[in-house]
Coordinates of C-alpha atoms and ligand atoms in Angstrom, one line a residue:
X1 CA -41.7 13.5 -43.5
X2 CA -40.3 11.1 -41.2
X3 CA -37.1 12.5 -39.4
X4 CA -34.2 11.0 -37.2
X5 CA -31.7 12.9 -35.2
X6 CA -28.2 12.3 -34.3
X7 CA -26.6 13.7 -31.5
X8 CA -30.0 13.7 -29.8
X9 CA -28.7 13.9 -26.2
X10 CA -26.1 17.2 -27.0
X11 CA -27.2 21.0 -26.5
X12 CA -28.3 21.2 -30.0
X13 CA -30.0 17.8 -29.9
X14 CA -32.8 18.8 -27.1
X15 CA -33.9 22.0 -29.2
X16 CA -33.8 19.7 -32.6
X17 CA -36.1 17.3 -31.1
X18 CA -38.5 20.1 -29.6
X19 CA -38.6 21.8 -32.9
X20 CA -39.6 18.6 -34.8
X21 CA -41.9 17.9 -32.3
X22 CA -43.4 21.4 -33.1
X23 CA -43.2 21.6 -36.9
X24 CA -46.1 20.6 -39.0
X25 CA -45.5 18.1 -41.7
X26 CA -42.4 16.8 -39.6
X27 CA -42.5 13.6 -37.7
X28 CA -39.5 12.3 -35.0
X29 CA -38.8 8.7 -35.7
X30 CA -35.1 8.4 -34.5
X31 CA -33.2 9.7 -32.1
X32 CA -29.3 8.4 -31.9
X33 CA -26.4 9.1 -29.6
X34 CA -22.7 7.3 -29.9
X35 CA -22.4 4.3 -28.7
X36 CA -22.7 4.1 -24.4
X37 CA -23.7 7.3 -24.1
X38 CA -26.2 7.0 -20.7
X39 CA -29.0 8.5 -22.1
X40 CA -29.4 5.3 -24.4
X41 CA -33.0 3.8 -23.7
X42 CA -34.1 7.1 -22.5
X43 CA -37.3 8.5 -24.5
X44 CA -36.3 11.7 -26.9
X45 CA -39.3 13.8 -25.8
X46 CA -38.7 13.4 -21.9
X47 CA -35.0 14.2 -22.6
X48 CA -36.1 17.6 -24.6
X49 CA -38.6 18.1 -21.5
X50 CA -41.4 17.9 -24.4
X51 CA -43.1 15.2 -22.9
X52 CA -43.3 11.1 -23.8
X53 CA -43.1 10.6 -27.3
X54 CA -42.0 6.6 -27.7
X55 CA -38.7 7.0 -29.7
X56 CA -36.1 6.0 -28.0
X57 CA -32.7 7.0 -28.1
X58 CA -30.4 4.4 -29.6
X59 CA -27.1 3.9 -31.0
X60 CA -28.7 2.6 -34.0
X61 CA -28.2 4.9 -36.9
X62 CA -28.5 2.5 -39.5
X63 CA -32.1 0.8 -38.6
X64 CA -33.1 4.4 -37.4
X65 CA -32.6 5.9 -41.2
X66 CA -34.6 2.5 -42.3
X67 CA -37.2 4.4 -40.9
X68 CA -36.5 7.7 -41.7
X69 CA -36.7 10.3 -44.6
X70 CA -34.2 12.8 -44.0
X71 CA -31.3 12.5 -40.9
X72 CA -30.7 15.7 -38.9
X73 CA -27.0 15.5 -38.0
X74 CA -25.5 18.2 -35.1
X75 CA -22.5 16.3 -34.2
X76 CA -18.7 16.8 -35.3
X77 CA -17.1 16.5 -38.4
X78 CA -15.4 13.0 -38.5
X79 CA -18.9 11.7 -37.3
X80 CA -21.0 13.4 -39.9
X81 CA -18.7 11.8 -42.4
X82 CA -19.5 8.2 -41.3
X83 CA -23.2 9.0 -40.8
X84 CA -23.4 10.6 -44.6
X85 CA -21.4 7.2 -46.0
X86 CA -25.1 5.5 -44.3
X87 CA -27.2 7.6 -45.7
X88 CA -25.9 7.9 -48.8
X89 CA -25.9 4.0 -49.3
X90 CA -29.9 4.0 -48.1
X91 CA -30.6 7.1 -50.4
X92 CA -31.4 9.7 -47.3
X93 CA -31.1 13.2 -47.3
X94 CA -29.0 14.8 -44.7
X95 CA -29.4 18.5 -42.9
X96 CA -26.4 18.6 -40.9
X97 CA -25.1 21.6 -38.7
X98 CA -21.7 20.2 -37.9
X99 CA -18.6 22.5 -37.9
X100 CA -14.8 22.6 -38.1
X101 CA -14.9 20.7 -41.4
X102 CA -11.1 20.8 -43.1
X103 CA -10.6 21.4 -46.9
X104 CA -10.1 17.4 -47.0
X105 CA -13.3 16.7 -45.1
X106 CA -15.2 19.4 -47.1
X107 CA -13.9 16.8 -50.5
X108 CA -15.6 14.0 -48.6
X109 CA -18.7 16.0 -48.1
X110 CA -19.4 16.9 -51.4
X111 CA -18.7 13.3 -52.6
X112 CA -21.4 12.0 -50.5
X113 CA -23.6 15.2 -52.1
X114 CA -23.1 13.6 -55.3
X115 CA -25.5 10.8 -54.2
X116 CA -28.3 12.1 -51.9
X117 CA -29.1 15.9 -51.3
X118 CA -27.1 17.5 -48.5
X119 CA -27.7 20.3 -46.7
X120 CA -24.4 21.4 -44.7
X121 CA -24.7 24.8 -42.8
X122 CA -22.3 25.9 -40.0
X123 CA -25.5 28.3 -38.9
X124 CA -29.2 28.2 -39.9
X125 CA -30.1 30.9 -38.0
X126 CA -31.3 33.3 -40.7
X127 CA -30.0 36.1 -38.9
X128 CA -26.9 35.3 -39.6
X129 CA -27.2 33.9 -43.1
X130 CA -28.6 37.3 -44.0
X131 CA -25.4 38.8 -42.7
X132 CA -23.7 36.7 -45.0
X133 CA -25.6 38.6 -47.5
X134 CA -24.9 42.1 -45.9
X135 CA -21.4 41.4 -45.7
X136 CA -21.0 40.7 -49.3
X137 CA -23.2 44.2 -49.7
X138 CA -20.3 45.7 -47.1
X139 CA -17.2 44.4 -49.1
X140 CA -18.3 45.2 -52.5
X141 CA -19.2 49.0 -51.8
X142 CA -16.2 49.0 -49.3
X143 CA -13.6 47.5 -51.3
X144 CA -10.1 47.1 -50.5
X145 CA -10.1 50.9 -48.5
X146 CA -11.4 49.5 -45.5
X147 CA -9.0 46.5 -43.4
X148 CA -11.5 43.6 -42.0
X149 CA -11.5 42.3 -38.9
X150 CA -13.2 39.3 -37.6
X151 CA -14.4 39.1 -33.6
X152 CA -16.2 36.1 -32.8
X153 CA -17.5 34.6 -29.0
X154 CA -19.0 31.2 -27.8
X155 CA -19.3 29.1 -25.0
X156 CA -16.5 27.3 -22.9
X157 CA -16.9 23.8 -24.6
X158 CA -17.0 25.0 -27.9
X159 CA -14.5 22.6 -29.6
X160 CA -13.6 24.0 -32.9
X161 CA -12.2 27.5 -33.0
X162 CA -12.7 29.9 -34.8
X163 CA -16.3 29.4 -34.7
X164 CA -17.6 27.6 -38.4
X165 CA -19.3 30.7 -38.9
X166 CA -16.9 33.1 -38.3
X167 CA -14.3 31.1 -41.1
X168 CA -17.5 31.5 -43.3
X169 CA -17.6 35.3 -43.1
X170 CA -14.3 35.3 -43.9
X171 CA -14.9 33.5 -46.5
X172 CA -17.8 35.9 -48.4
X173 CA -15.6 38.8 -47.5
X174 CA -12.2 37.4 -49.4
X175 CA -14.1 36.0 -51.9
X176 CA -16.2 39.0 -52.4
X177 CA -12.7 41.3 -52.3
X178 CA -11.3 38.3 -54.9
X179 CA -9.1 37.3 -51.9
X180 CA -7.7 33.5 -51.6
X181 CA -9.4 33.1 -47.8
X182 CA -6.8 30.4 -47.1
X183 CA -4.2 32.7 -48.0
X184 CA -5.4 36.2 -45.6
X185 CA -6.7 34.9 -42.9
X186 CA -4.3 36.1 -39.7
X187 CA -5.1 33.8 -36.8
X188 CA -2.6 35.3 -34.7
X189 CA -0.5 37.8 -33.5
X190 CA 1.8 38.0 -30.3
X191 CA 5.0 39.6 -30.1
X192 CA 6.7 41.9 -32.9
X193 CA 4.6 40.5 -35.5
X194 CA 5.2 43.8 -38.3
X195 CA 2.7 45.9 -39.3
X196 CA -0.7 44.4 -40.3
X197 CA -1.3 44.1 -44.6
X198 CA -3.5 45.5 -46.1
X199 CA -5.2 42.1 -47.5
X200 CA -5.5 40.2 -44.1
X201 CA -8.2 39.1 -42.5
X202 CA -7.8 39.1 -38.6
X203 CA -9.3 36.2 -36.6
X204 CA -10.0 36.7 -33.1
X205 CA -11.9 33.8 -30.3
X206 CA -13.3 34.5 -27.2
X207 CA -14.3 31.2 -25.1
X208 CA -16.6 31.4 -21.6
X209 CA -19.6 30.8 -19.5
X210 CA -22.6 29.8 -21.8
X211 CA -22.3 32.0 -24.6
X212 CA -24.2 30.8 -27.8
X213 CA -22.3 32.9 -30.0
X214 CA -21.8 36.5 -31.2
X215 CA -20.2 37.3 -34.4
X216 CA -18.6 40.8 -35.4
X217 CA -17.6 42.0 -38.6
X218 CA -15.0 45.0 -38.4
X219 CA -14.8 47.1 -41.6
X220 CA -11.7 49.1 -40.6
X221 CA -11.6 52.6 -42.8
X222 CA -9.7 55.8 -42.2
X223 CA -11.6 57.9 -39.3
X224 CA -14.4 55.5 -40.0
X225 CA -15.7 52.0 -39.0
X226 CA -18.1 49.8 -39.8
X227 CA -19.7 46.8 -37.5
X228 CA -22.0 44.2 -38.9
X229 CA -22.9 42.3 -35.2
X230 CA -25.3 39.1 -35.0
X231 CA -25.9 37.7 -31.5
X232 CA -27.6 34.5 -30.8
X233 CA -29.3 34.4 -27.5
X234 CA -31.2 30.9 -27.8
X235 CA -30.4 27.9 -29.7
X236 CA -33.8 27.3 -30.6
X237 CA -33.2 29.5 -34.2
X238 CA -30.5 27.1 -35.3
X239 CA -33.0 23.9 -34.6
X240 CA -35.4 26.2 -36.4
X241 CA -33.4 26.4 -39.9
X242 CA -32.7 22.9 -39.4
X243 CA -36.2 21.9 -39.8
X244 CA -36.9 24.5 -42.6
X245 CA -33.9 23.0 -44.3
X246 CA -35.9 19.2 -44.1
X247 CA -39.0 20.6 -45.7
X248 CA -37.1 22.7 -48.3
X249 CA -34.7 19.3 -49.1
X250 CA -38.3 17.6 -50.1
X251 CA -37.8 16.5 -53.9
X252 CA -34.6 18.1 -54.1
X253 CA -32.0 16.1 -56.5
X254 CA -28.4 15.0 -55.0
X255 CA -26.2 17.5 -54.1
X256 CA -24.3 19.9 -51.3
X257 CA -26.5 22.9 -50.6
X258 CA -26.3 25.7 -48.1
X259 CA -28.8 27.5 -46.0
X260 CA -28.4 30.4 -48.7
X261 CA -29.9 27.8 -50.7
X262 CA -32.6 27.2 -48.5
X263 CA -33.5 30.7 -47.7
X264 CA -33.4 32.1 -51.5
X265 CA -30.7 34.3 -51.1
X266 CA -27.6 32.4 -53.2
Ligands
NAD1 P1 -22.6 18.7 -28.0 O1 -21.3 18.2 -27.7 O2 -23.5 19.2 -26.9 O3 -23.5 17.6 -28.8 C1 -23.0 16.7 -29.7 C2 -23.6 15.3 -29.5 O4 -23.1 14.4 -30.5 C3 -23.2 14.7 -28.1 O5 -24.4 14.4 -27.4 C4 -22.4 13.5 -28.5 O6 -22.5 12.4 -27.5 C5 -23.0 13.2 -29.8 N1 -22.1 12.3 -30.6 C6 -20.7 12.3 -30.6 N2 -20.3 11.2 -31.3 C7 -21.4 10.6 -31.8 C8 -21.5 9.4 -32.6 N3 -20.5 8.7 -33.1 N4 -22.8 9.0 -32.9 C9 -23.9 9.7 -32.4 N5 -23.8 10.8 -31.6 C10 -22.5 11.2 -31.3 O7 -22.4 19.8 -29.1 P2 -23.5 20.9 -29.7 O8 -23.3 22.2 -29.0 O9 -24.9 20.3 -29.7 O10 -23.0 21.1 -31.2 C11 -22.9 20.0 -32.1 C12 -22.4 20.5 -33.4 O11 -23.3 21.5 -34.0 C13 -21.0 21.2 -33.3 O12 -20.3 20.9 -34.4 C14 -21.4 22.7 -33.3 O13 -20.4 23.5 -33.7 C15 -22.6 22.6 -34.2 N6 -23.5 23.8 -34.2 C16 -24.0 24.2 -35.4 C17 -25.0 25.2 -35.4 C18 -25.5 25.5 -36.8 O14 -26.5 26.4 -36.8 N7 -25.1 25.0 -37.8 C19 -25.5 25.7 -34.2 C20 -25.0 25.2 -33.0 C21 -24.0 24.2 -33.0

């Protein structure tokens, strides 16, 4: 399976390009980056300090998918969008990792998922997708007794907040409690704010140094607490479910899955 990567010269982009490198089956073909960045013309593999491997990075995406099977895509939301209009009109599957998506943009997504198979993950660590799955165990033996809480810290140039992970938490606890997400979620409070409801779901951010991320879970009960914790402490596990998400998109039909999906836990 022949594999491109976009945003080839970003954090994520050096661990994508050593785990293809390193996965069987898979083989790096393209390697993009937008448009001046100065690591254009520079070989992938001596950028991921993996040694030569004759792909160079361009700002080619189209000629690059020509090549290519499936496009890993670790970039931002308004750039995933364009790249999945391109693949979607060369018939490419997409495994893409971006985050901070809006409700809109998420429309966009699953439009493009109605032509080519998408896999769109804001983390493919498994770790943390099976905390997805404990936290839907939490909330449904939990219930609406215990108030939920949501601490989550990353890096300093992070640029979406909260973390895409953190929203999707959220998410499987309000939908689990048969909670409108949209509707709970407390982002803030300062000041004489009132009492907290019962319903909400606090959002808290921490940004510094070079954290890779930590996600907490606070189930908030009466003399009792609960704490469902994942810390990342490489990137290399998110490059890792990237590349089990390529071989797992293999002769999949169009449409928008999750790493759930990939992992057989949906
Ligand atoms: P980064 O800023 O280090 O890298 C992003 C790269 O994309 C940069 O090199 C940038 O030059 C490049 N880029 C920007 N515009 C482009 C364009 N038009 N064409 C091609 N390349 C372009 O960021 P990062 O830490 O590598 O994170 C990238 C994304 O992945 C973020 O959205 C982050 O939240 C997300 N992320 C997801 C997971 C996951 O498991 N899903 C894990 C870590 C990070």
């Amino acid at each position: 399976m022949k594999v491109a990567i976009v945003g080839a010269a970003g954090r994520m982009g050096g661990r994508l390009i050593q785990a293809v490198q390193e996965a069987d089956e898979l083989e790096l073909t393209g390697a993009v980056e937008r448009p001046g960045h100065p690591q254009i013309g520079t070989d992938a593999g001596l950028l991921a300090a993996v040694g030569e491997l004759g792909v160079t990075i361009t700002d080619d995406l189209v000629t690059s998918m020509e090549n290519a099977d499936v496009l890993i895509d670790f970039t931002f939301p308004e750039v995933t969008l364009k790249n999945l209009e391109i693949c979607a009109n060369l018939g490419k599957m997409v495994v893409s990792g971006s985050t901070g998506f809006t409700p809109d943009q998420k429309i966009e997504v699953e439009k493009y998922a109605e032509r080519i198979p998408v896999v769109l993950a804001p983390n493919m660590s498994v770790g943390v997708n099976a905390c997805f799955k404990l936290l839907k165990e939490a909330a449904k033996i939990l219930g609406d007794d215990f108030e939920v809480e949501i601490v989550e810290l990353h890096h300093n140039k992070k640029k979406d907040s909260p973390s895409g992970t953190a929203v999707r938490m959220g998410e499987v606890v309000a939908e689990t409690l048969g909670r409108d997400y949209n509707q709970v979620a407390n982002y803030h409070r300062e000041g004489m704010c009132g009492e907290r409801t019962r319903e909400e779901i606090g959002m808290q951010t921490v940004r510094g140094g070079d954290i890779v991320g930590e996600h907490t879970v606070y189930f908030i009960g009466m003399g009792e607490r609960i704490e469902i914790s994942h810390r990342a402490m490489s990137r290399d596990m998110f490059a890792r479910g990237a590349v089990r998400a390529c071989h797992w998109l293999q002769g999949k039909p169009p449409g928008l899955f999750d790493m759930q999906d990939v992992l057989g836990l949906s």
